[in-house]
PDB file of C-alpha atoms in Angstrom:
ATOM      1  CA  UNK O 433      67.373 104.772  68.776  1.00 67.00           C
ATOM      2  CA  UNK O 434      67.991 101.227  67.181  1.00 83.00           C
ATOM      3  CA  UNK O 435      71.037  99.888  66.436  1.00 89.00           C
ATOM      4  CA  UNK O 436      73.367 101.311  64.069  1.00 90.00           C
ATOM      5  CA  UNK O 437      72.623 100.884  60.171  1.00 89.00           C
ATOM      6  CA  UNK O 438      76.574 100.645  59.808  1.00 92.00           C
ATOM      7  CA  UNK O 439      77.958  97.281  61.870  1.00 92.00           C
ATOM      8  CA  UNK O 440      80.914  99.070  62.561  1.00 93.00           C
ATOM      9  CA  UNK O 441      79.406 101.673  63.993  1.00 93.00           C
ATOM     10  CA  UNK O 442      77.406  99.894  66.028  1.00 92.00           C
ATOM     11  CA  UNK O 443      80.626  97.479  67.052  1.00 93.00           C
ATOM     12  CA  UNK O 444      82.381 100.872  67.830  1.00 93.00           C
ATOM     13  CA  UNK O 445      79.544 102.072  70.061  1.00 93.00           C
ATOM     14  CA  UNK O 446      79.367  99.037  71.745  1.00 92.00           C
ATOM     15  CA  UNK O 447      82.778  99.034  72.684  1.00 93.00           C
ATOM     16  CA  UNK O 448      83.191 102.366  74.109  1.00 93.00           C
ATOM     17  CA  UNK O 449      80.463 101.164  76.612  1.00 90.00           C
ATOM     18  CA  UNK O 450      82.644  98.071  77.608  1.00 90.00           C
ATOM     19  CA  UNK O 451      84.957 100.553  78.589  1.00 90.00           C
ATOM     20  CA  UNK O 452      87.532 100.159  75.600  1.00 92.00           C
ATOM     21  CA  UNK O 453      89.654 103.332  74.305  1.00 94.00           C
ATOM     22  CA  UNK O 454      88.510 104.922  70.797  1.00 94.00           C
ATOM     23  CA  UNK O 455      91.744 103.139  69.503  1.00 94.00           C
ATOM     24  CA  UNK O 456      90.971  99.598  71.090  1.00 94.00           C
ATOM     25  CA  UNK O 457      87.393 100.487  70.225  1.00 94.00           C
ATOM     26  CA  UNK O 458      87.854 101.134  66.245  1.00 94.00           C
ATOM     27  CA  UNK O 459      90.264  98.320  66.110  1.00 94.00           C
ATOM     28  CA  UNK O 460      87.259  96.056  68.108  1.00 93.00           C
ATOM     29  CA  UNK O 461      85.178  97.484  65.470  1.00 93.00           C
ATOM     30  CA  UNK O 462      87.175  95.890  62.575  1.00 94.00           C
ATOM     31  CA  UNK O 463      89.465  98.924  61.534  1.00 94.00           C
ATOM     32  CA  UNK O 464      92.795  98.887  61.221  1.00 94.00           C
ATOM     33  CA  UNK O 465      94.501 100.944  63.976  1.00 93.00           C
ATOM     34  CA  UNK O 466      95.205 104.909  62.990  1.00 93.00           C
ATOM     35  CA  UNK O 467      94.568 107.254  65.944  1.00 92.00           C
ATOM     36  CA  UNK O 468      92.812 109.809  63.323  1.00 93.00           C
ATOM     37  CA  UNK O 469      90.050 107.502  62.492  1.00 91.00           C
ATOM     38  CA  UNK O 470      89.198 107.056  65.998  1.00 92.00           C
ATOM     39  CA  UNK O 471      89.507 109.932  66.705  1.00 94.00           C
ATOM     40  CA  UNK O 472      86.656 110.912  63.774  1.00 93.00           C
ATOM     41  CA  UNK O 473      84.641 107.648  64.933  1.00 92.00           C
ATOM     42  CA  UNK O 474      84.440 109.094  68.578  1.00 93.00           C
ATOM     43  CA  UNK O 475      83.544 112.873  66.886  1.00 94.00           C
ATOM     44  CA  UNK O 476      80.525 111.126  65.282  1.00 94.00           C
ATOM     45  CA  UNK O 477      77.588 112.583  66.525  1.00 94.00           C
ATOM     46  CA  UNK O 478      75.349 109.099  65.156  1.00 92.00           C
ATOM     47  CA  UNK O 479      77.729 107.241  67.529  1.00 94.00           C
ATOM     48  CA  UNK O 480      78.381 109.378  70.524  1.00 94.00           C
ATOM     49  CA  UNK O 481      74.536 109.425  70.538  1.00 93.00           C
ATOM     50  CA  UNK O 482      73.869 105.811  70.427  1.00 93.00           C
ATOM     51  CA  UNK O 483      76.987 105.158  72.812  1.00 93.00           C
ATOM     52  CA  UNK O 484      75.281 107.806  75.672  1.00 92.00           C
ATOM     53  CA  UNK O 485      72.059 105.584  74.499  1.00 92.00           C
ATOM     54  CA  UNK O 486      73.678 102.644  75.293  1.00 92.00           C
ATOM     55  CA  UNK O 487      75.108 103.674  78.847  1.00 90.00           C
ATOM     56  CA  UNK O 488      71.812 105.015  80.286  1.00 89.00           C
ATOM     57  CA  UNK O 489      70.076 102.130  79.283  1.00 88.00           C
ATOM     58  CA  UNK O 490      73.137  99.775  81.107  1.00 86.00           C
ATOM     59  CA  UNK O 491      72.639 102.558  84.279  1.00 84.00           C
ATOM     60  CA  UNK O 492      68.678 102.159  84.499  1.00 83.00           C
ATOM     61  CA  UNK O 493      69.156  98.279  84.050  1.00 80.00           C
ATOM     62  CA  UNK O 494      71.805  98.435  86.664  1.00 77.00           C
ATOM     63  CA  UNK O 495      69.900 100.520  89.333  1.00 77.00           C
ATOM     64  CA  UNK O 496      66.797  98.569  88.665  1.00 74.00           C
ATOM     65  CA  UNK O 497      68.599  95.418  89.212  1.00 78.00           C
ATOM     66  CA  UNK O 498      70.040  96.618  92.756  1.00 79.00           C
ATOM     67  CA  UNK O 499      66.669  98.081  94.204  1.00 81.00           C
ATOM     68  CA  UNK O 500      65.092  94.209  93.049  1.00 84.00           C
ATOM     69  CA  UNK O 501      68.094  92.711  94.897  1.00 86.00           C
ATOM     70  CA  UNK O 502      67.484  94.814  98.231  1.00 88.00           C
ATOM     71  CA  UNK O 503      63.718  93.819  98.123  1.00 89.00           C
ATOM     72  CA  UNK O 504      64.300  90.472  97.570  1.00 89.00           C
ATOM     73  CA  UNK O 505      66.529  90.195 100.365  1.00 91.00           C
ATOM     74  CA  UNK O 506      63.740  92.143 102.571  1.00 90.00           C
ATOM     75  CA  UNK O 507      61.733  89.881 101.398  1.00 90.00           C
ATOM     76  CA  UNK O 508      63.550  86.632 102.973  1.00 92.00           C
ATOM     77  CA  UNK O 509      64.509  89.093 105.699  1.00 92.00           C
ATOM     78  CA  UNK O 510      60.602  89.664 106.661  1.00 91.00           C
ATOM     79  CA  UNK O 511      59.256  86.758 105.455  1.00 91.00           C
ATOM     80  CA  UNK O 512      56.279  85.070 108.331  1.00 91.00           C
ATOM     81  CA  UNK O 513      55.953  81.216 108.437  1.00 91.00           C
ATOM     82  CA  UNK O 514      52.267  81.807 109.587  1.00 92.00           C
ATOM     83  CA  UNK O 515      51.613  83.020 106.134  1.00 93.00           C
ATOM     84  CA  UNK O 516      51.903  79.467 104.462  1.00 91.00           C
ATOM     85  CA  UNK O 517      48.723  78.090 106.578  1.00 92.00           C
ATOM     86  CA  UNK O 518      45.352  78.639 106.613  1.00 92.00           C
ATOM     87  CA  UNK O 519      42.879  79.140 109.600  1.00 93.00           C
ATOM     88  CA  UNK O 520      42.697  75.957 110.650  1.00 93.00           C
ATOM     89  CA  UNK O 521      46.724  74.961 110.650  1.00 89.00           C
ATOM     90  CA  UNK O 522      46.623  73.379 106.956  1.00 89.00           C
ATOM     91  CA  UNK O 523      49.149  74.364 104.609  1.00 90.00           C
ATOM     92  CA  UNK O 524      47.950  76.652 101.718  1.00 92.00           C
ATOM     93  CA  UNK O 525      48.357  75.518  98.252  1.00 91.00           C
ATOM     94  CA  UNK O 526      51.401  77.020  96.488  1.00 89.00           C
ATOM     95  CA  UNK O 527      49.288  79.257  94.406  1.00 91.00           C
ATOM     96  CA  UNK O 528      47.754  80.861  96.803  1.00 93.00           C
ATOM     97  CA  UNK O 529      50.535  81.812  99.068  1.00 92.00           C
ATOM     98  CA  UNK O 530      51.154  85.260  99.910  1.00 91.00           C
ATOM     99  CA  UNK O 531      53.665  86.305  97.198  1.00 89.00           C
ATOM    100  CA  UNK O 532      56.441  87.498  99.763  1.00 87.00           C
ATOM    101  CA  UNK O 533      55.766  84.160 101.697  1.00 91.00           C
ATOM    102  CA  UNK O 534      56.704  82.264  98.072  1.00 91.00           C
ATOM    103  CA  UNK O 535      59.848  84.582  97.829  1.00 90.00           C
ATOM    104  CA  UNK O 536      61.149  83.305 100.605  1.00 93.00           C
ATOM    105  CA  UNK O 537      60.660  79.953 100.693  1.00 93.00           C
ATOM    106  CA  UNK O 538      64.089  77.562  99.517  1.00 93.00           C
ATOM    107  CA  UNK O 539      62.370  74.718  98.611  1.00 93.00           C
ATOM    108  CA  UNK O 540      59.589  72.308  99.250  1.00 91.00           C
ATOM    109  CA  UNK O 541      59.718  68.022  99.413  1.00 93.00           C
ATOM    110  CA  UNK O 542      56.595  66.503  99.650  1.00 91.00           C
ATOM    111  CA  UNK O 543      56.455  62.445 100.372  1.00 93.00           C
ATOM    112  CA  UNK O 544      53.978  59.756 100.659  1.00 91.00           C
ATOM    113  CA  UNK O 545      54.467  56.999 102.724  1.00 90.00           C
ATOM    114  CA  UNK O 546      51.965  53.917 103.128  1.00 88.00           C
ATOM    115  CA  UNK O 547      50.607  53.129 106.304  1.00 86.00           C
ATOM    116  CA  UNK O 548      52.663  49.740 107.766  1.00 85.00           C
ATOM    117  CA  UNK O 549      49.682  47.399 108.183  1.00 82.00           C
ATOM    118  CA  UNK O 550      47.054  49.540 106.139  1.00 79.00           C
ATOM    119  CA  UNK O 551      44.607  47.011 104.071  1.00 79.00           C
ATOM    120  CA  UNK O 552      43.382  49.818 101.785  1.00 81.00           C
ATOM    121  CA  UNK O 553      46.424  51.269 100.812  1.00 80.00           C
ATOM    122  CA  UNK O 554      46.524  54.277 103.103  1.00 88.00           C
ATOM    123  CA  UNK O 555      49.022  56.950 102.622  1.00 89.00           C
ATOM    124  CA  UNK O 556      50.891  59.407 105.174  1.00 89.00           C
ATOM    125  CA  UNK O 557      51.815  62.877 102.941  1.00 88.00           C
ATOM    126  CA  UNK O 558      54.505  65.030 104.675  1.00 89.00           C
ATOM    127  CA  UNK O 559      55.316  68.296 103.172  1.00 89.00           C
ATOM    128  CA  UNK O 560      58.954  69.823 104.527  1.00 91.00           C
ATOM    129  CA  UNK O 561      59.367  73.398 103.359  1.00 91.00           C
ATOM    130  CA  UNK O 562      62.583  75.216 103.713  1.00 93.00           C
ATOM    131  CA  UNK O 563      63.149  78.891 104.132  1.00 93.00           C
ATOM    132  CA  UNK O 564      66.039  81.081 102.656  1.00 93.00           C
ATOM    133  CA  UNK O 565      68.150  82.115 105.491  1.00 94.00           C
ATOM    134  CA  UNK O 566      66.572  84.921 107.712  1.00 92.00           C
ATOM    135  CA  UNK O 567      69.528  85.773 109.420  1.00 93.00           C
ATOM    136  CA  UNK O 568      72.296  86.470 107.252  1.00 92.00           C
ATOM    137  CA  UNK O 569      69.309  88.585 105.103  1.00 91.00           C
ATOM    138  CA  UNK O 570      68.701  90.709 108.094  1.00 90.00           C
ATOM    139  CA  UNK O 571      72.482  90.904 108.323  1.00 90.00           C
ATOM    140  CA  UNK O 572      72.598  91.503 104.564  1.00 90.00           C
ATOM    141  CA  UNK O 573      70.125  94.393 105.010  1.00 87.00           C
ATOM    142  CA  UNK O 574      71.794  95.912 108.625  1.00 86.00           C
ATOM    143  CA  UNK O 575      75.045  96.708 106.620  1.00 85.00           C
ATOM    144  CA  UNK O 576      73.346  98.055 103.207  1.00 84.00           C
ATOM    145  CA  UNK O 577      71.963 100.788 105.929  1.00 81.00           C
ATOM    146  CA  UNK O 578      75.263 100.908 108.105  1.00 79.00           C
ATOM    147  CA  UNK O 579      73.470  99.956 111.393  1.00 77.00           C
ATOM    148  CA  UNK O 580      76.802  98.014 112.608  1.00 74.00           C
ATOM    149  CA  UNK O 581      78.615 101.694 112.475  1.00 69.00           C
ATOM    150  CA  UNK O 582      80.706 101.544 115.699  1.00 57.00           C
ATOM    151  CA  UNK O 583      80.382 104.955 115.822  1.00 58.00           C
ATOM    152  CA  UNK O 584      77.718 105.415 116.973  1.00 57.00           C
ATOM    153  CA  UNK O 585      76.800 108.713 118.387  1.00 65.00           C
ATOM    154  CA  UNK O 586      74.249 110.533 120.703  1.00 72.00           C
ATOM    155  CA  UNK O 587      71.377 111.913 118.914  1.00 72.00           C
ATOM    156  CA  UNK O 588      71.850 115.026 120.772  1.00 73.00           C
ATOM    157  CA  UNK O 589      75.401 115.454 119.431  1.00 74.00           C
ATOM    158  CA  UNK O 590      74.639 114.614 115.875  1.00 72.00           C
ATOM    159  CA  UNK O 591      71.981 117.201 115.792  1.00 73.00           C
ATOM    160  CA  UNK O 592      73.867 120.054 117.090  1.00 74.00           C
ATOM    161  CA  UNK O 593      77.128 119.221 114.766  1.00 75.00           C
ATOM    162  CA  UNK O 594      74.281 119.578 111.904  1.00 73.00           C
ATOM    163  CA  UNK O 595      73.026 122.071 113.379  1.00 74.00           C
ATOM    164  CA  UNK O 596      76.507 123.744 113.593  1.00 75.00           C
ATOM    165  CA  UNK O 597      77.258 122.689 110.119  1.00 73.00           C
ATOM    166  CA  UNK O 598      74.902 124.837 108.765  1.00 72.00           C
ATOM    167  CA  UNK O 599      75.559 128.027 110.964  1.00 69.00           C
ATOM    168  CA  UNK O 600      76.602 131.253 109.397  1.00 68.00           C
ATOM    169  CA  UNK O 601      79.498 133.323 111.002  1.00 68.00           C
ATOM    170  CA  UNK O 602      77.646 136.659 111.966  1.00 63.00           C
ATOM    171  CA  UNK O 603      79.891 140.073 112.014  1.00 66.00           C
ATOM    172  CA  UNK O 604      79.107 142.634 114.468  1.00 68.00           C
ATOM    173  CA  UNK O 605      79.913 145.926 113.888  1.00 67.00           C
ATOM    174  CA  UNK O 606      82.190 147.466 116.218  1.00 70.00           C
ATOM    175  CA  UNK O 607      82.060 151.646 117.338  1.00 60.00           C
TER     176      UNK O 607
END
């Protein structure tokens, strides 16, 4: 659904998804406060429609944005240095580096120098390529999946208290 034909509407709609009251909402909107109206705004099926509109598209964007934020992170976490060279120890050119390799590189300076005493002109090239940090991703990572839990139990146990979770009291019946 597009936006709202009425600007009102739509500035009442895109209130309630900032969270606003139907009163702070229709007075956001450009009414004058009266609890009624809002009340009649908020019964609008046009605008609860748009506003539930509005709110799944803010959740998908949302959980989208998280699960690119974890793999990004897994990204640096995993990343291999071997990746940026080739065969024989050169460095690959930037667009051909493996794209988790380019994900989790920082930055890269590349300098000429001339050779001291060079007649022609000679030049020494140095690339330096930082990496994002590896540790505090892996850390990052370890506590989105609670693997610093200090308690930490025996496989054995955990299995029986699920298995016990999920028993059924059985009666027996008596003579």
């Amino acid at each position: 659904m597009p936006c709202l034909a009425n600007t009102r509407h739509e500035a009442f709609a895109q209130a309630r998804l900032a969270g606003l009251t139907i009163d702070a909402a229709c007075v956001e909107a450009g009414y004058k406060p009266n609890r009624s109206n809002a009340a009649r705004m908020n019964a609008n099926e046009y605008i609860r429609q748009r506003v539930r509109e509005l709110q799944d598209a803010a959740a998908e964007q949302a959980k989208m944005t998280s699960a690119q934020v974890l793999d990004e992170i897994a990204q640096i976490a995993f990343s291999d240095i071997r990746e940026s060279f080739d065969q024989q120890g050169n460095l690959l050119p930037i667009d051909v580096l493996p794209e988790r390799t380019a994900r989790a590189i920082r930055s890269i300076k590349v300098t000429s120098k001339a050779i001291p005493g060079s007649e022609t002109g000679e030049t020494i090239v140095t690339t330096e390529i930082k990496f994002w940090d590896k540790n505090s991703a892996l850390e990052k990572l370890a506590k989105h999946f609670n693997l610093y839990e200090s308690d930490a139990k025996d496989p054995k146990k955990t299995l029986l208290e699920a298995i016990m979770g999920q028993a059924r009291t059985l009666y027996v019946a008596k003579d």
